[in-house]
Coordinates of C-alpha atoms and ligand atoms in Angstrom, one line a residue:
D10 CA 0.0 0.0 0.0
I11 CA 0.8 3.6 -0.3
D12 CA 2.3 3.9 3.3
S13 CA 4.7 0.9 2.9
S14 CA 5.7 2.1 -0.5
F15 CA 6.6 5.5 1.0
L16 CA 8.4 3.9 3.8
Q17 CA 10.4 1.9 1.4
C18 CA 11.2 4.8 -0.7
F19 CA 12.3 6.8 2.3
S20 CA 14.6 4.0 3.8
L21 CA 16.1 3.3 0.5
A22 CA 16.8 7.0 -0.2
L23 CA 18.4 7.4 3.1
K24 CA 20.3 4.1 3.0
N25 CA 19.2 3.5 6.5
S26 CA 21.3 6.3 7.6
T27 CA 18.6 7.4 10.1
S28 CA 16.3 5.2 12.2
T29 CA 13.2 5.7 10.2
S30 CA 10.9 4.9 13.2
K31 CA 12.1 8.0 15.0
V32 CA 11.3 10.2 12.1
I33 CA 8.2 8.5 10.5
H34 CA 5.2 7.9 12.7
T35 CA 2.5 5.5 11.1
Q36 CA -1.1 5.2 12.4
N37 CA 0.2 2.1 14.2
S38 CA 2.9 3.9 16.2
S39 CA 2.2 4.8 19.7
S40 CA 3.7 8.2 19.0
Y41 CA 1.1 9.0 16.3
T42 CA -1.9 10.3 18.2
P43 CA -0.1 12.2 20.9
L44 CA 1.9 13.9 18.0
L45 CA -1.0 14.6 15.8
Q46 CA -2.9 16.3 18.8
F47 CA 0.2 18.0 20.3
S48 CA -0.1 21.3 18.5
Q49 CA -3.7 20.9 17.1
R50 CA -4.8 24.2 18.3
N51 CA -8.5 24.2 17.2
H52 CA -10.4 21.4 18.8
R53 CA -13.1 21.7 16.0
F54 CA -10.8 19.3 14.2
L55 CA -10.4 16.8 17.0
N56 CA -13.5 14.9 15.9
S57 CA -12.9 11.3 15.0
S58 CA -14.7 12.0 11.7
V59 CA -12.0 14.4 10.6
P60 CA -9.6 12.8 8.1
K61 CA -6.2 11.8 9.5
P62 CA -2.8 11.8 7.9
N63 CA -1.4 8.4 6.7
L64 CA 1.8 9.4 8.3
I65 CA 3.6 12.0 10.3
V66 CA 7.2 12.9 9.6
T67 CA 9.2 14.8 12.2
P68 CA 12.4 15.6 10.6
N69 CA 15.6 16.4 12.5
E70 CA 17.6 17.2 9.4
L71 CA 16.9 18.9 6.1
F72 CA 17.8 15.8 4.0
Q73 CA 14.7 14.0 5.6
I74 CA 12.5 16.8 4.3
Q75 CA 14.0 16.6 0.9
T76 CA 13.4 12.8 0.9
T77 CA 9.9 13.1 2.2
I78 CA 9.1 15.5 -0.7
I79 CA 10.6 13.2 -3.3
C80 CA 8.9 10.1 -2.0
S81 CA 5.5 11.8 -1.5
K82 CA 5.5 12.9 -5.1
K83 CA 6.3 9.3 -6.2
Q84 CA 3.6 7.8 -4.1
G85 CA 0.9 10.4 -4.7
L86 CA 0.7 11.5 -1.1
Q87 CA 0.0 15.2 -0.5
I88 CA 2.0 17.1 2.1
R89 CA 0.7 19.3 4.9
V90 CA 3.4 21.3 6.7
R91 CA 3.0 22.1 10.2
S92 CA 5.0 24.5 12.4
G93 CA 2.9 25.6 15.3
G94 CA -0.4 24.1 14.3
H95 CA -2.4 27.3 14.8
D96 CA -4.1 27.3 11.3
Y97 CA -7.7 28.4 12.0
E98 CA -9.0 25.9 9.6
G99 CA -6.7 23.2 10.5
L100 CA -5.0 23.1 7.0
S101 CA -1.7 22.0 8.5
Y102 CA -3.0 18.7 9.6
V103 CA -6.4 18.0 7.9
S104 CA -6.9 17.0 4.2
N105 CA -9.6 15.1 2.3
V106 CA -7.0 13.3 0.1
P107 CA -4.3 10.8 1.3
F108 CA -1.7 12.9 2.9
L109 CA 1.2 13.1 5.4
I110 CA 2.3 15.8 7.8
I111 CA 5.7 17.2 7.9
D112 CA 5.7 18.5 11.5
L113 CA 8.8 20.8 12.1
T114 CA 8.6 20.6 15.9
N115 CA 12.3 19.2 16.0
L116 CA 13.5 22.0 13.7
R117 CA 13.5 24.9 16.1
S118 CA 16.9 26.3 16.7
I119 CA 17.2 30.1 17.3
T120 CA 20.5 31.9 16.8
I121 CA 20.5 35.5 18.0
D122 CA 23.3 37.9 16.9
I123 CA 22.9 41.0 19.0
K124 CA 25.9 42.8 17.6
E125 CA 24.5 42.5 14.0
E126 CA 21.0 42.8 15.4
N127 CA 19.5 39.9 13.5
A128 CA 18.5 36.3 14.1
W129 CA 18.2 32.9 12.2
I130 CA 15.0 31.1 13.4
Q131 CA 13.9 27.6 12.3
S132 CA 10.2 27.4 11.4
G133 CA 9.4 24.9 14.0
A134 CA 10.2 27.4 16.8
T135 CA 7.3 29.4 18.5
L136 CA 7.0 33.1 18.9
G137 CA 7.4 32.5 22.7
E138 CA 10.7 30.7 22.1
L139 CA 11.9 33.6 19.9
Y140 CA 10.9 36.3 22.3
Y141 CA 12.5 34.3 25.2
A142 CA 15.8 33.9 23.2
I143 CA 15.9 37.6 22.5
A144 CA 15.2 38.6 26.1
N145 CA 18.1 36.3 27.2
K146 CA 20.5 38.3 25.2
S147 CA 19.2 41.9 25.5
N148 CA 16.5 44.0 27.1
V149 CA 16.5 46.7 24.3
H150 CA 15.9 44.4 21.4
G151 CA 12.6 42.9 20.3
F152 CA 10.8 41.5 17.4
P153 CA 7.4 42.7 15.9
A154 CA 5.3 39.6 15.7
G155 CA 2.1 38.2 17.2
S156 CA 0.9 38.1 20.9
C157 CA 0.3 34.4 21.4
P158 CA 3.5 32.7 22.4
T159 CA 2.5 29.2 21.1
V160 CA 2.0 30.4 17.5
G161 CA 4.6 28.8 15.2
I162 CA 7.2 30.8 13.2
G163 CA 6.6 28.9 9.9
G164 CA 2.8 29.8 9.4
H165 CA 3.0 33.2 11.1
F166 CA 5.9 34.7 9.2
S167 CA 4.8 33.3 5.8
G168 CA 1.3 34.9 6.3
G169 CA 2.3 38.3 7.7
G170 CA 2.3 38.3 11.5
F171 CA 1.3 41.4 13.5
G172 CA 1.4 42.3 17.2
T173 CA 1.7 45.2 19.6
I174 CA 4.7 46.9 18.0
F175 CA 3.6 46.6 14.4
R176 CA 2.5 50.3 14.1
K177 CA 6.2 51.0 14.8
Y178 CA 7.9 48.3 12.9
G179 CA 5.6 46.6 10.6
L180 CA 4.8 42.9 10.3
A181 CA 7.0 40.1 11.1
S182 CA 7.2 39.4 7.4
D183 CA 8.4 42.9 6.8
N184 CA 11.4 42.3 8.8
V185 CA 12.6 39.1 7.2
I186 CA 15.9 39.4 5.3
D187 CA 16.7 35.9 4.2
A188 CA 15.0 32.4 4.3
Q189 CA 15.7 28.8 3.6
I190 CA 13.1 26.7 1.7
V191 CA 13.0 23.1 0.4
D192 CA 11.3 23.2 -3.0
V193 CA 9.1 20.7 -4.8
N194 CA 12.2 19.2 -6.4
G195 CA 13.8 18.7 -2.9
K196 CA 16.4 21.5 -3.5
I197 CA 17.4 23.7 -0.5
L198 CA 17.4 27.3 -1.6
N199 CA 18.3 30.5 0.3
R200 CA 17.3 34.0 -0.7
K201 CA 19.9 34.3 -3.4
M202 CA 19.3 31.0 -4.9
M203 CA 15.4 31.3 -4.8
G204 CA 15.5 34.7 -6.3
E205 CA 13.5 37.8 -5.3
N206 CA 10.2 36.6 -6.7
L207 CA 9.8 33.6 -4.5
F208 CA 11.4 35.5 -1.6
W209 CA 8.7 38.0 -2.1
A210 CA 5.9 35.5 -2.2
I211 CA 6.8 33.7 1.0
R212 CA 6.7 36.9 3.1
G213 CA 2.9 37.1 3.3
G214 CA 1.6 34.8 0.6
G215 CA 1.5 31.7 2.9
G216 CA 4.3 29.2 2.8
S217 CA 2.2 26.1 2.0
S218 CA 1.8 26.9 -1.7
F219 CA 5.5 27.1 -2.4
G220 CA 7.4 24.4 -0.4
V221 CA 8.7 23.8 3.1
I222 CA 10.2 26.8 4.5
T223 CA 12.7 25.7 7.1
A224 CA 14.3 28.9 8.5
W225 CA 14.1 32.7 8.4
K226 CA 16.7 35.4 9.0
V227 CA 15.2 38.5 10.5
K228 CA 16.2 42.0 11.6
L229 CA 15.8 42.5 15.3
V230 CA 14.3 45.8 16.3
N231 CA 15.2 48.3 19.1
V232 CA 12.9 48.7 22.0
P233 CA 13.2 51.2 24.9
S234 CA 14.4 49.7 28.3
V235 CA 11.0 51.0 29.7
V236 CA 7.6 50.6 28.0
T237 CA 4.1 51.3 29.5
V238 CA 1.1 49.2 29.4
F239 CA -2.6 50.0 30.3
N240 CA -6.0 48.5 30.1
I241 CA -9.3 50.4 30.6
P242 CA -12.5 48.4 30.3
K243 CA -15.8 50.2 29.8
S244 CA -19.2 48.8 29.6
L245 CA -22.0 50.2 27.5
E246 CA -23.4 51.8 30.7
Q247 CA -20.0 53.5 31.2
N248 CA -20.1 55.2 27.8
A249 CA -18.2 52.4 25.7
T250 CA -20.1 53.5 22.6
T251 CA -19.0 57.0 22.5
L252 CA -15.4 56.1 23.4
F253 CA -15.3 53.5 20.6
M254 CA -16.6 56.2 18.2
K255 CA -13.7 58.4 19.2
W256 CA -11.2 55.5 19.1
Q257 CA -12.2 54.8 15.5
I258 CA -11.1 58.4 14.6
I259 CA -7.8 58.4 16.4
A260 CA -6.4 54.9 16.8
N261 CA -4.6 54.8 13.3
K262 CA -3.3 58.4 13.7
L263 CA -1.6 58.1 17.1
P264 CA 2.3 58.1 17.1
N265 CA 3.9 55.0 15.9
E266 CA 5.0 54.3 19.5
L267 CA 1.5 53.8 20.8
F268 CA -0.5 50.7 20.0
L269 CA -4.1 51.0 21.4
H270 CA -6.4 48.2 20.4
S271 CA -10.0 47.7 21.6
V272 CA -11.4 44.3 22.5
M273 CA -15.2 43.8 22.5
G274 CA -16.9 41.1 24.6
L275 CA -19.5 40.4 27.2
D276 CA -19.3 41.2 30.9
A277 CA -21.4 40.4 33.9
K278 CA -23.5 43.5 34.4
S279 CA -22.5 45.6 37.4
S280 CA -26.2 46.0 38.3
S281 CA -27.8 43.2 40.1
D282 CA -30.2 41.8 37.5
G283 CA -27.6 39.1 36.7
G284 CA -27.6 39.9 32.9
K285 CA -24.7 40.5 30.7
T286 CA -23.6 43.7 29.0
V287 CA -21.3 44.5 26.1
A288 CA -17.9 45.8 27.3
V289 CA -15.0 47.3 25.3
S290 CA -11.5 47.2 26.7
F291 CA -9.0 49.8 25.5
T292 CA -5.6 48.1 25.9
G293 CA -2.4 49.9 25.1
L294 CA 1.4 49.4 24.8
Y295 CA 3.5 52.6 24.6
L296 CA 7.1 52.3 23.7
G297 CA 8.2 54.8 26.3
K298 CA 7.6 56.1 29.9
Q299 CA 4.1 56.9 31.4
K300 CA 5.2 60.5 32.0
N301 CA 5.1 61.0 28.2
L302 CA 2.1 58.6 27.6
V303 CA -0.3 60.3 29.9
P304 CA -0.2 63.8 28.2
L305 CA -0.1 62.1 24.9
M306 CA -3.3 60.5 25.6
E307 CA -4.8 63.6 27.2
N308 CA -4.1 65.4 23.8
N309 CA -5.5 62.6 21.6
F310 CA -8.1 60.7 23.5
A311 CA -9.0 62.8 26.7
E312 CA -12.4 61.1 26.9
L313 CA -10.7 57.8 28.0
N314 CA -9.3 59.7 31.0
L315 CA -6.1 57.7 31.2
Q316 CA -4.3 58.4 34.6
H317 CA -1.0 57.5 36.0
D318 CA -2.8 54.8 38.2
N319 CA -3.9 53.0 35.0
C320 CA -0.3 52.6 33.8
T321 CA 2.3 50.1 34.6
E322 CA 5.9 50.5 33.4
M323 CA 7.9 47.4 32.6
C324 CA 10.5 46.1 30.1
W325 CA 9.4 44.9 26.7
I326 CA 9.6 41.3 27.4
Q327 CA 7.2 41.8 30.4
S328 CA 4.7 43.4 28.0
V329 CA 4.9 40.2 25.9
L330 CA 3.9 38.3 29.2
Y331 CA 1.1 40.8 29.7
F332 CA -0.5 40.6 26.3
A333 CA -0.1 36.8 26.5
G334 CA -2.2 36.9 29.6
Y335 CA 0.6 35.9 32.0
S336 CA 1.8 37.6 35.2
I337 CA 4.5 40.2 34.3
N338 CA 6.5 39.2 37.4
G339 CA 6.5 35.5 36.8
S340 CA 9.3 33.4 35.1
L341 CA 9.9 34.0 31.4
K342 CA 9.9 30.3 31.0
V343 CA 6.1 30.3 30.4
L344 CA 7.0 31.6 27.0
L345 CA 8.5 28.1 26.2
Q346 CA 5.4 26.1 26.9
R347 CA 4.3 24.9 23.5
N348 CA 0.9 23.4 24.1
K349 CA -1.8 25.3 26.0
T350 CA -5.3 24.1 26.8
S351 CA -7.5 25.0 24.0
T352 CA -11.1 25.0 22.7
S353 CA -13.0 24.7 19.5
F354 CA -13.3 28.0 17.6
K355 CA -14.2 29.8 14.5
A356 CA -12.8 33.2 13.5
K357 CA -13.2 35.6 10.6
S358 CA -11.6 38.9 9.7
D359 CA -12.4 42.2 8.1
Y360 CA -10.9 45.6 7.4
V361 CA -12.5 49.0 8.2
T362 CA -11.7 52.0 6.1
K363 CA -14.3 54.4 7.4
P364 CA -15.6 54.5 11.0
I365 CA -18.6 52.4 11.7
P366 CA -21.6 54.8 12.5
M367 CA -23.4 54.7 15.8
S368 CA -26.4 52.9 14.4
G369 CA -24.1 50.1 13.1
L370 CA -22.6 49.7 16.5
E371 CA -26.0 49.4 18.2
G372 CA -26.9 46.5 15.9
L373 CA -23.5 44.9 16.6
W374 CA -24.1 45.1 20.4
N375 CA -27.3 43.2 20.0
M376 CA -25.6 40.5 17.9
L377 CA -22.9 40.1 20.6
L378 CA -25.6 39.6 23.2
E379 CA -26.9 36.7 21.3
E380 CA -23.8 34.6 21.8
K381 CA -22.2 33.1 24.9
N382 CA -18.6 33.9 24.5
P383 CA -18.0 36.4 21.6
T384 CA -14.8 38.4 21.1
L385 CA -14.0 41.0 18.6
I386 CA -10.5 42.4 18.5
M387 CA -10.0 45.7 16.6
S388 CA -6.3 46.3 15.8
P389 CA -5.4 49.8 14.7
Y390 CA -3.3 50.2 11.6
G391 CA -1.5 53.3 10.4
G392 CA 2.0 54.3 11.4
R393 CA 4.7 52.1 9.7
M394 CA 2.0 50.0 8.1
S395 CA 0.9 53.0 6.0
E396 CA 4.4 53.7 4.8
I397 CA 4.9 50.3 3.2
S398 CA 3.4 50.0 -0.2
E399 CA 0.6 47.5 -0.9
S400 CA 2.9 45.5 -3.4
E401 CA 6.1 45.5 -1.3
T402 CA 5.0 42.1 0.0
P403 CA 1.9 39.9 -0.7
F404 CA 0.2 41.4 2.4
P405 CA -1.8 44.3 0.9
H406 CA -3.6 45.9 4.0
R407 CA -1.5 49.1 4.3
N408 CA -2.4 52.8 3.8
G409 CA -6.1 53.6 4.2
I410 CA -6.9 50.9 6.7
I411 CA -8.1 52.3 10.0
Y412 CA -8.3 49.0 11.8
G413 CA -8.6 45.3 11.2
I414 CA -11.4 43.3 12.9
Q415 CA -11.0 39.7 14.2
Y416 CA -14.3 38.1 15.1
L417 CA -13.9 35.0 17.3
V418 CA -16.2 32.6 19.0
D419 CA -15.2 29.5 21.0
W420 CA -17.0 26.7 22.7
D421 CA -16.3 23.5 24.6
S422 CA -18.4 20.8 23.0
N423 CA -18.3 20.0 19.3
E424 CA -22.1 19.1 19.5
E425 CA -22.5 23.0 19.7
T426 CA -20.4 23.6 16.7
P427 CA -23.2 24.4 14.1
K428 CA -24.9 26.9 16.4
H429 CA -21.7 28.9 16.9
M430 CA -20.8 28.7 13.3
D431 CA -24.2 30.0 12.3
W432 CA -23.9 32.9 14.7
I433 CA -20.5 34.1 13.4
R434 CA -21.6 33.9 9.8
K435 CA -24.7 35.9 10.6
L436 CA -22.5 38.5 12.4
Y437 CA -20.2 38.6 9.3
A438 CA -23.3 39.2 7.1
Y439 CA -24.5 41.9 9.4
M440 CA -21.2 43.8 9.1
T441 CA -21.1 43.9 5.3
P442 CA -22.1 47.6 4.9
Y443 CA -19.5 48.8 7.5
V444 CA -16.3 47.2 6.2
S445 CA -14.1 47.1 3.1
M446 CA -15.9 46.0 -0.1
C447 CA -15.0 45.0 -3.7
P448 CA -13.2 43.0 -2.6
R449 CA -14.2 42.5 1.1
L450 CA -10.6 42.1 2.5
A451 CA -9.4 39.5 4.9
Y452 CA -6.2 38.5 6.7
M453 CA -4.6 35.4 5.4
N454 CA -3.3 34.4 8.8
Y455 CA -6.9 34.4 10.1
R456 CA -7.7 31.6 7.6
D457 CA -11.4 31.5 6.8
L458 CA -12.6 28.8 4.3
D459 CA -16.0 30.5 4.1
I460 CA -14.6 33.2 1.8
G461 CA -13.9 30.6 -0.9
V462 CA -12.0 27.3 -1.5
N463 CA -10.3 25.6 -4.3
R464 CA -11.8 22.5 -6.0
E465 CA -9.8 19.9 -8.0
N466 CA -7.9 22.0 -10.7
T467 CA -9.3 25.3 -9.7
S468 CA -8.1 28.0 -12.1
Y469 CA -6.5 31.3 -11.2
E470 CA -9.7 33.2 -12.3
E471 CA -11.8 30.9 -10.0
A472 CA -9.4 31.2 -7.1
K473 CA -9.6 35.0 -7.3
S474 CA -12.9 34.8 -5.4
W475 CA -10.9 34.3 -2.3
G476 CA -7.4 35.3 -3.4
M477 CA -8.3 38.9 -4.0
K478 CA -9.6 39.2 -0.5
Y479 CA -6.4 38.2 1.1
F480 CA -3.9 39.7 -1.4
K481 CA -5.7 42.2 -3.6
S482 CA -3.8 42.5 -6.9
N483 CA -0.8 40.7 -5.4
F484 CA -2.7 37.6 -6.1
E485 CA -1.6 37.6 -9.7
R486 CA 2.1 37.8 -8.9
L487 CA 1.6 35.1 -6.3
A488 CA 0.1 32.9 -9.0
Q489 CA 3.0 33.7 -11.4
V490 CA 5.5 32.8 -8.8
K491 CA 3.7 29.5 -8.1
N492 CA 3.9 28.7 -11.8
E493 CA 7.7 29.3 -11.7
I494 CA 8.3 27.3 -8.5
D495 CA 5.6 24.6 -8.6
P496 CA 3.9 24.4 -12.0
S497 CA 2.6 20.9 -11.3
N498 CA 0.8 22.4 -8.3
F499 CA 2.1 19.6 -6.0
F500 CA 1.8 21.8 -2.8
R501 CA -1.9 22.4 -2.8
H502 CA -4.8 22.7 -0.5
E503 CA -8.2 24.4 -0.1
Q504 CA -6.7 27.9 -0.3
S505 CA -3.3 27.3 -2.0
I506 CA -2.2 29.6 -4.8
P507 CA -2.9 28.1 -8.3
P508 CA -0.3 28.4 -10.9
L509 CA -0.8 31.0 -13.5
S510 CA 0.9 30.2 -16.7
A511 CA 2.3 33.1 -18.8
Ligands
FDA625 P1 0.4 26.0 11.2 O1 1.5 25.0 11.5 O2 -1.0 25.5 11.5 O3 0.5 26.5 9.8 C1 -0.3 27.4 9.2 C2 -0.3 27.4 7.7 O4 1.1 27.8 7.2 C3 -0.6 26.1 7.1 O5 -1.2 26.2 5.9 C4 0.7 25.4 7.0 O6 0.7 24.3 6.1 C5 1.6 26.5 6.6 N1 3.0 26.4 7.1 C6 3.3 26.2 8.4 N2 4.6 26.1 8.5 C7 5.2 26.2 7.2 C8 6.5 26.1 6.7 N3 7.5 25.9 7.5 N4 6.6 26.0 5.4 C9 5.6 26.1 4.6 N5 4.3 26.3 5.1 C10 4.1 26.3 6.4 N6 -1.7 36.1 14.0 C11 -1.2 37.4 14.1 O7 -0.8 37.9 13.1 N7 -1.1 38.0 15.3 C12 -1.4 37.3 16.4 O8 -1.3 38.0 17.6 C13 -2.0 36.0 16.4 N8 -2.4 35.4 17.5 C14 -2.9 34.2 17.4 C15 -3.4 33.5 18.5 C16 -3.9 32.2 18.5 C17 -4.4 31.5 19.7 C18 -4.1 31.5 17.2 C19 -4.7 30.2 17.1 C20 -3.6 32.2 16.0 C21 -3.1 33.5 16.1 N9 -2.7 34.2 15.0 C22 -2.1 35.5 15.1 C23 -2.8 33.6 13.7 C24 -1.5 32.9 13.2 O9 -0.6 33.9 12.9 C25 -1.7 31.9 12.1 O10 -2.7 31.0 12.5 C26 -0.4 31.2 11.7 O11 -0.5 30.8 10.4 C27 0.0 30.1 12.6 O12 1.2 29.6 12.3 P2 1.5 28.1 12.7 O13 2.9 27.7 12.3 O14 1.4 28.1 14.3 O15 0.5 27.3 12.2

């Protein structure tokens, strides 16, 4: 069968130089299920009915990846590459055709060069491991990437990657200066060898269409030794609507050093009727001291009434702990934990280019009250993001975006899945008049299969239905690069870039 043919091909190619059983896990191996579930972040895909990989490969060396690609091609097995397993739709570990997973968990070394202010990071490392490694060497260097420490470098960097200092420094992918990829022919290429087209494509176009990206070289950025954090939650009764209206006007125009996002959810009502109310938390990170932040907020957003009491000064790595939900005085080692308890969830994204009117917000509050645990995260753009052109990388959401929205709902039991999926789709439909249109934009790293999927042999024209939403007109160049690097469309999935022939 396909599995034993693959195994034979693999051991033959490697001339038994590696113990295959340590690297290849078949459905009969005791390591298979724990490995499969280890970084499976969305429990929606833990159901037994979800298709499972024939094999899981956990390479320790690049030649094992080269061999896996060559043998998979021979045997007609598709490949799913997994770094941190946080794909919202499980595309790094679920497929409807026979497939194997290349799980990069063993390829996670990080080499920091403080003198040169750069780092080489293998794709299987997590953001937490990267932040930890930087903090071990310097308290005035950082890296602009996401807030959740368990997110994997491989998926995150190849799809963009934003966090609390992106208004100052751009996306993770904007700070990549070299990379290493194993291509469809099993060749290992660095930036110089892959050429600027492919190097462009993997910085925001998603890695999974182009090969297995094994490592990234990035520029580290400078952070001040003192940063300031604050969080001010306001319920509707405490004027959240008016504050949010003002936030929409100023959030993308604040100095680049100030990131102020707003998070909407439900809160127990402070009154005694036991009900819930909508609450909006205004949470900020300022790259500087509170003595400068407080007057800055007074000038730009006096209505929020930020006081010194609301502020906590800390070093940058403590702000990483803070935004990850950890105690800022605890050990940094929590950043190294790779698997965290998780739930089933569905998320979607939007971009806002003109403030949502009050009437729109009122309807939104009603929709939030229909759900048990809804969260909306509104991330302000502007700053450095507006300075980078839309075509500089495949990530096109630059000048003109006020803020991005992430809609998120999670639940415990998969029996409830349809109910929550219905709710979030209804919410998305409700938001249509208030967000970007033609195309309605979306963030690739918040993968959403509702916006469109490939079928067998989907053409470039058909794939534009979802491709333009993630990439705008960069989608065409992505499809051209795909044609150069993988014309037979070996690396493919529900939202992979189709090859566009000349
Ligand atoms: P995973 O391993 O699932 O891969 C995601 C996709 O990339 C898959 O298609 C996979 O095949 C492909 N891929 C992975 N590694 C590859 C490699 N080495 N070569 C080629 N292809 C590869 N985003 C953000 O911008 N800011 C944030 O703060 C957060 N926060 C956050 C929190 C939580 C809890 C989740 C679940 C997600 C986020 N994200 C996020 C979204 C996150 O950036 C996105 O899900 C990334 O793609 C996850 O990368 P992983 O490597 O973990 O995922």
